[in-house]
């Protein structure tokens, strides 16, 4: 059984590789970001970081370290604008308004806000870390010229969804009911095909998927407060943006029940997961 975890050293190497790629892309496409940092004396870069989950916050921290070092060499100043948005339309629209007001040079964001980025900031470069199934979610347009300013870092978690379920069933052979908590299909980037694949595979093993969807963090919290966890045998961490942003609530609730949880990465494993499965950042091309 292969279990791959992301070390901090590998993670930083990955971000450095991404930054190098991004700068090269900027040179080729003549992005304003590259022109600004290359031609202006004492240039100021305004970078927007949008998202609220623990994983995306970790990414923000590592990106900040990399950009600070890069800017120092160029004698530039970097100003970070962090917008901790949830998945409500209002908070996303508020973030868009603030970005417009703050004259942002670069956007780093989760994929739920990609449609707004494309619509309102067609010339602002953007990086979307931990994106999932960029083709399935139609993050990439057929007309490729409209994708040039957005760099997607596909986690490939969607690709390994069924395998992760099989490993969970193998490790917990007595499991007959597995709880899956995910974002409502109306949330952008929530791939509904994955849940159908999981249900189909679970049926082959005689296992029932208890599928629960939520639109907000509050909805999930209320559910966790009232749900009888004695009704299920294990928990499967869904590879969607909503689940990633709110996984802390699941871990906190599970402290009382100690149900085995299949998670995505080393950080979630340390927080209480039973097993994580998937490629390392190095294997993803860094």
Short mmCIF file of C-alpha atoms in Angstrom, two decimals:
data_model
loop_
_atom_site.label_atom_id
_atom_site.label_comp_id
_atom_site.label_asym_id
_atom_site.label_seq_id
_atom_site.Cartn_x
_atom_site.Cartn_y
_atom_site.Cartn_z
CA UNK A 1 0.00 0.00 0.00
CA UNK A 2 1.49 3.33 -1.03
CA UNK A 3 1.11 6.22 1.42
CA UNK A 4 2.64 9.50 0.29
CA UNK A 5 2.89 12.57 2.48
CA UNK A 6 3.97 16.12 1.70
CA UNK A 7 7.04 17.23 3.64
CA UNK A 8 7.59 20.93 4.26
CA UNK A 9 10.84 20.82 2.27
CA UNK A 10 9.13 19.22 -0.73
CA UNK A 11 6.26 21.68 -0.43
CA UNK A 12 8.60 24.68 -0.56
CA UNK A 13 10.43 23.19 -3.56
CA UNK A 14 7.08 22.82 -5.23
CA UNK A 15 6.18 26.46 -4.67
CA UNK A 16 9.57 27.61 -5.94
CA UNK A 17 9.03 25.59 -9.10
CA UNK A 18 5.56 27.11 -9.50
CA UNK A 19 6.94 30.61 -9.06
CA UNK A 20 9.66 29.96 -11.61
CA UNK A 21 7.06 28.66 -14.05
CA UNK A 22 4.82 31.63 -13.36
CA UNK A 23 7.57 34.16 -13.96
CA UNK A 24 8.53 32.46 -17.23
CA UNK A 25 4.90 32.53 -18.30
CA UNK A 26 4.77 36.20 -17.39
CA UNK A 27 7.78 36.97 -19.57
CA UNK A 28 6.33 35.12 -22.53
CA UNK A 29 2.87 36.68 -22.26
CA UNK A 30 4.11 40.11 -21.18
CA UNK A 31 1.99 40.25 -18.02
CA UNK A 32 1.84 43.65 -16.25
CA UNK A 33 3.12 41.90 -13.10
CA UNK A 34 6.45 41.04 -14.72
CA UNK A 35 6.78 44.44 -16.41
CA UNK A 36 6.15 46.14 -13.08
CA UNK A 37 8.72 44.23 -11.05
CA UNK A 38 11.32 44.34 -13.84
CA UNK A 39 11.10 47.98 -14.93
CA UNK A 40 9.93 50.03 -11.95
CA UNK A 41 12.37 51.16 -9.29
CA UNK A 42 11.16 50.24 -5.78
CA UNK A 43 8.08 48.62 -7.27
CA UNK A 44 5.18 47.64 -5.03
CA UNK A 45 3.33 44.40 -5.66
CA UNK A 46 -0.17 43.95 -4.26
CA UNK A 47 -1.09 40.29 -3.93
CA UNK A 48 -4.59 39.12 -3.07
CA UNK A 49 -5.00 35.85 -1.17
CA UNK A 50 -8.57 34.58 -1.11
CA UNK A 51 -9.78 31.65 0.99
CA UNK A 52 -10.45 30.49 4.52
CA UNK A 53 -9.46 26.83 4.78
CA UNK A 54 -6.42 25.59 6.70
CA UNK A 55 -4.79 24.10 3.60
CA UNK A 56 -5.14 27.29 1.57
CA UNK A 57 -3.86 29.34 4.53
CA UNK A 58 -0.79 27.10 4.64
CA UNK A 59 -0.29 27.72 0.93
CA UNK A 60 -0.56 31.47 1.50
CA UNK A 61 2.19 31.30 4.12
CA UNK A 62 4.57 29.41 1.86
CA UNK A 63 3.83 31.65 -1.12
CA UNK A 64 4.51 34.70 1.05
CA UNK A 65 7.97 33.35 1.94
CA UNK A 66 8.78 32.73 -1.70
CA UNK A 67 7.50 36.07 -2.99
CA UNK A 68 9.23 37.99 -0.21
CA UNK A 69 12.56 36.48 -1.23
CA UNK A 70 11.90 37.10 -4.92
CA UNK A 71 10.84 40.71 -4.34
CA UNK A 72 13.86 41.42 -2.13
CA UNK A 73 16.19 40.47 -4.95
CA UNK A 74 14.30 42.86 -7.21
CA UNK A 75 14.22 45.61 -4.54
CA UNK A 76 10.45 45.53 -4.60
CA UNK A 77 7.88 45.68 -1.79
CA UNK A 78 5.11 43.10 -1.47
CA UNK A 79 1.79 43.94 0.19
CA UNK A 80 -0.55 41.05 0.95
CA UNK A 81 -4.31 41.46 1.02
CA UNK A 82 -5.92 38.45 2.70
CA UNK A 83 -9.65 37.95 2.19
CA UNK A 84 -11.01 35.11 4.34
CA UNK A 85 -14.13 34.34 2.36
CA UNK A 86 -16.48 31.42 2.79
CA UNK A 87 -18.63 30.15 -0.07
CA UNK A 88 -21.49 32.62 0.15
CA UNK A 89 -22.16 34.71 -2.93
CA UNK A 90 -22.10 37.86 -0.82
CA UNK A 91 -18.62 37.23 0.63
CA UNK A 92 -17.23 36.36 -2.79
CA UNK A 93 -18.72 39.53 -4.29
CA UNK A 94 -17.34 41.57 -1.38
CA UNK A 95 -13.87 40.12 -2.05
CA UNK A 96 -14.16 41.03 -5.73
CA UNK A 97 -15.08 44.61 -4.80
CA UNK A 98 -12.11 44.91 -2.42
CA UNK A 99 -9.73 43.49 -5.03
CA UNK A 100 -10.92 46.09 -7.53
CA UNK A 101 -10.38 48.84 -4.96
CA UNK A 102 -6.93 47.62 -3.90
CA UNK A 103 -5.43 47.52 -7.43
CA UNK A 104 -4.23 43.93 -7.12
CA UNK A 105 -1.31 42.68 -9.27
CA UNK A 106 -1.66 38.95 -8.55
CA UNK A 107 -4.47 36.76 -7.19
CA UNK A 108 -3.94 33.49 -5.29
CA UNK A 109 -7.25 31.79 -4.65
CA UNK A 110 -9.23 28.60 -4.24
CA UNK A 111 -11.15 27.51 -7.30
CA UNK A 112 -14.61 28.53 -6.07
CA UNK A 113 -13.92 32.14 -7.03
CA UNK A 114 -12.41 31.41 -10.46
CA UNK A 115 -15.51 32.46 -12.46
CA UNK A 116 -15.41 35.88 -10.78
CA UNK A 117 -11.69 36.22 -11.42
CA UNK A 118 -12.13 35.45 -15.10
CA UNK A 119 -15.07 37.82 -15.44
CA UNK A 120 -13.83 40.82 -13.48
CA UNK A 121 -10.03 40.52 -13.78
CA UNK A 122 -9.28 39.12 -17.25
CA UNK A 123 -5.81 40.68 -17.30
CA UNK A 124 -4.74 39.98 -13.73
CA UNK A 125 -2.56 36.86 -13.33
CA UNK A 126 -3.93 34.30 -10.90
CA UNK A 127 -2.74 31.07 -9.28
CA UNK A 128 -5.27 28.45 -8.17
CA UNK A 129 -3.55 25.95 -5.82
CA UNK A 130 -5.15 22.61 -4.93
CA UNK A 131 -7.67 22.81 -7.75
CA UNK A 132 -9.63 19.63 -8.40
CA UNK A 133 -10.64 18.21 -11.79
CA UNK A 134 -10.11 21.41 -13.77
CA UNK A 135 -11.59 19.84 -16.91
CA UNK A 136 -14.62 18.26 -15.22
CA UNK A 137 -15.34 21.53 -13.45
CA UNK A 138 -14.94 23.47 -16.71
CA UNK A 139 -12.24 25.69 -15.24
CA UNK A 140 -10.50 25.63 -18.62
CA UNK A 141 -12.34 27.23 -21.53
CA UNK A 142 -12.38 25.68 -24.97
CA UNK A 143 -11.02 28.98 -26.21
CA UNK A 144 -7.54 28.67 -24.67
CA UNK A 145 -6.69 32.33 -25.09
CA UNK A 146 -8.96 33.07 -22.10
CA UNK A 147 -6.98 30.74 -19.81
CA UNK A 148 -3.57 32.38 -20.17
CA UNK A 149 -3.73 34.48 -17.00
CA UNK A 150 -4.77 31.64 -14.67
CA UNK A 151 -2.38 28.89 -13.56
CA UNK A 152 -4.10 25.81 -12.11
CA UNK A 153 -2.29 23.43 -9.76
CA UNK A 154 -4.43 20.29 -9.96
CA UNK A 155 -4.16 18.23 -6.77
CA UNK A 156 -5.39 15.11 -8.63
CA UNK A 157 -7.41 14.24 -5.55
CA UNK A 158 -10.42 13.60 -7.76
CA UNK A 159 -8.47 11.02 -9.76
CA UNK A 160 -7.73 8.99 -6.62
CA UNK A 161 -11.19 9.25 -5.03
CA UNK A 162 -12.31 5.67 -5.68
CA UNK A 163 -8.91 4.24 -4.71
CA UNK A 164 -9.06 6.10 -1.41
CA UNK A 165 -12.48 4.63 -0.69
CA UNK A 166 -11.23 1.12 -1.44
CA UNK A 167 -8.31 1.61 0.97
CA UNK A 168 -10.66 2.81 3.69
CA UNK A 169 -12.86 -0.25 3.23
CA UNK A 170 -9.76 -2.47 3.28
CA UNK A 171 -8.55 -0.92 6.54
CA UNK A 172 -12.01 -0.98 8.15
CA UNK A 173 -13.53 -4.22 6.77
CA UNK A 174 -16.44 -4.07 9.23
CA UNK A 175 -17.61 -0.69 7.86
CA UNK A 176 -21.09 -0.83 6.36
CA UNK A 177 -21.98 2.84 6.46
CA UNK A 178 -19.50 5.57 5.51
CA UNK A 179 -20.34 9.24 5.99
CA UNK A 180 -19.40 11.71 3.24
CA UNK A 181 -19.82 15.44 3.92
CA UNK A 182 -19.44 17.75 0.94
CA UNK A 183 -20.37 21.12 -0.45
CA UNK A 184 -23.76 21.67 -2.05
CA UNK A 185 -23.66 21.18 -5.86
CA UNK A 186 -24.52 24.87 -6.28
CA UNK A 187 -21.05 25.74 -4.92
CA UNK A 188 -18.68 26.27 -7.81
CA UNK A 189 -16.05 23.58 -8.14
CA UNK A 190 -17.95 20.84 -6.30
CA UNK A 191 -17.69 17.90 -8.71
CA UNK A 192 -20.84 15.78 -8.35
CA UNK A 193 -19.41 13.02 -10.54
CA UNK A 194 -17.07 11.98 -7.74
CA UNK A 195 -19.90 11.18 -5.33
CA UNK A 196 -21.61 9.05 -7.97
CA UNK A 197 -18.39 7.11 -8.52
CA UNK A 198 -18.02 6.59 -4.78
CA UNK A 199 -21.57 5.32 -4.38
CA UNK A 200 -21.13 2.93 -7.29
CA UNK A 201 -17.88 1.51 -5.90
CA UNK A 202 -19.27 1.27 -2.35
CA UNK A 203 -22.22 -0.75 -3.63
CA UNK A 204 -19.79 -3.35 -5.02
CA UNK A 205 -18.52 -3.89 -1.46
CA UNK A 206 -21.95 -3.89 0.13
CA UNK A 207 -21.22 -0.53 1.76
CA UNK A 208 -23.66 2.38 1.97
CA UNK A 209 -22.51 5.96 1.41
CA UNK A 210 -24.32 8.40 3.70
CA UNK A 211 -24.18 11.52 1.53
CA UNK A 212 -24.69 14.90 3.22
CA UNK A 213 -24.38 18.28 1.50
CA UNK A 214 -24.06 21.77 2.96
CA UNK A 215 -24.10 25.34 1.66
CA UNK A 216 -22.43 27.04 4.61
CA UNK A 217 -20.03 26.35 7.47
CA UNK A 218 -22.86 27.03 9.92
CA UNK A 219 -25.03 24.33 8.31
CA UNK A 220 -22.21 21.83 8.71
CA UNK A 221 -21.60 22.85 12.33
CA UNK A 222 -25.27 22.40 13.23
CA UNK A 223 -25.30 19.00 11.55
CA UNK A 224 -22.21 17.85 13.45
CA UNK A 225 -23.71 19.04 16.74
CA UNK A 226 -26.87 16.97 16.29
CA UNK A 227 -25.86 13.96 14.19
CA UNK A 228 -25.70 10.54 15.82
CA UNK A 229 -22.27 9.27 14.78
CA UNK A 230 -23.13 5.85 16.17
CA UNK A 231 -25.09 5.39 12.94
CA UNK A 232 -21.92 5.30 10.81
CA UNK A 233 -18.70 3.27 10.84
CA UNK A 234 -16.23 5.60 9.13
CA UNK A 235 -15.86 9.03 7.51
CA UNK A 236 -14.56 9.75 4.02
CA UNK A 237 -13.06 13.19 3.44
CA UNK A 238 -14.55 14.41 0.15
CA UNK A 239 -12.01 16.05 -2.22
CA UNK A 240 -13.90 19.31 -2.64
CA UNK A 241 -13.16 22.90 -1.69
CA UNK A 242 -15.94 23.08 0.89
CA UNK A 243 -14.78 19.96 2.72
CA UNK A 244 -11.20 21.21 2.76
CA UNK A 245 -12.14 24.59 4.20
CA UNK A 246 -14.23 23.08 6.97
CA UNK A 247 -12.37 19.87 7.83
CA UNK A 248 -11.43 21.32 11.23
CA UNK A 249 -15.07 21.13 12.29
CA UNK A 250 -15.16 17.44 11.40
CA UNK A 251 -12.02 16.67 13.39
CA UNK A 252 -13.32 18.55 16.42
CA UNK A 253 -16.65 16.71 16.34
CA UNK A 254 -14.97 13.36 15.82
CA UNK A 255 -12.93 13.68 19.01
CA UNK A 256 -16.01 12.43 20.83
CA UNK A 257 -16.58 9.43 18.56
CA UNK A 258 -13.15 8.55 17.17
CA UNK A 259 -14.44 7.26 13.85
CA UNK A 260 -11.73 6.36 11.30
CA UNK A 261 -11.36 9.12 8.67
CA UNK A 262 -9.79 8.82 5.23
CA UNK A 263 -8.06 12.16 4.56
CA UNK A 264 -6.06 13.80 1.77
CA UNK A 265 -2.73 14.97 3.15
CA UNK A 266 -0.17 14.84 5.94
CA UNK A 267 -1.58 17.84 7.80
CA UNK A 268 -5.02 16.23 8.00
CA UNK A 269 -3.41 12.95 8.98
CA UNK A 270 -1.71 14.64 11.94
CA UNK A 271 -4.99 16.28 12.94
CA UNK A 272 -6.78 12.97 13.33
CA UNK A 273 -7.05 11.11 10.04
CA UNK A 274 -6.53 7.37 9.79
CA UNK A 275 -4.79 7.32 6.41
CA UNK A 276 -3.92 9.66 3.53
CA UNK A 277 -3.34 8.49 -0.02
CA UNK A 278 -2.15 10.24 -3.16
CA UNK A 279 0.87 11.60 -5.01
CA UNK A 280 3.42 13.86 -3.38
CA UNK A 281 3.95 17.38 -4.71
CA UNK A 282 7.18 16.11 -6.28
CA UNK A 283 5.24 13.47 -8.23
CA UNK A 284 2.86 16.17 -9.43
CA UNK A 285 5.76 17.75 -11.32
CA UNK A 286 7.53 20.01 -8.86
#
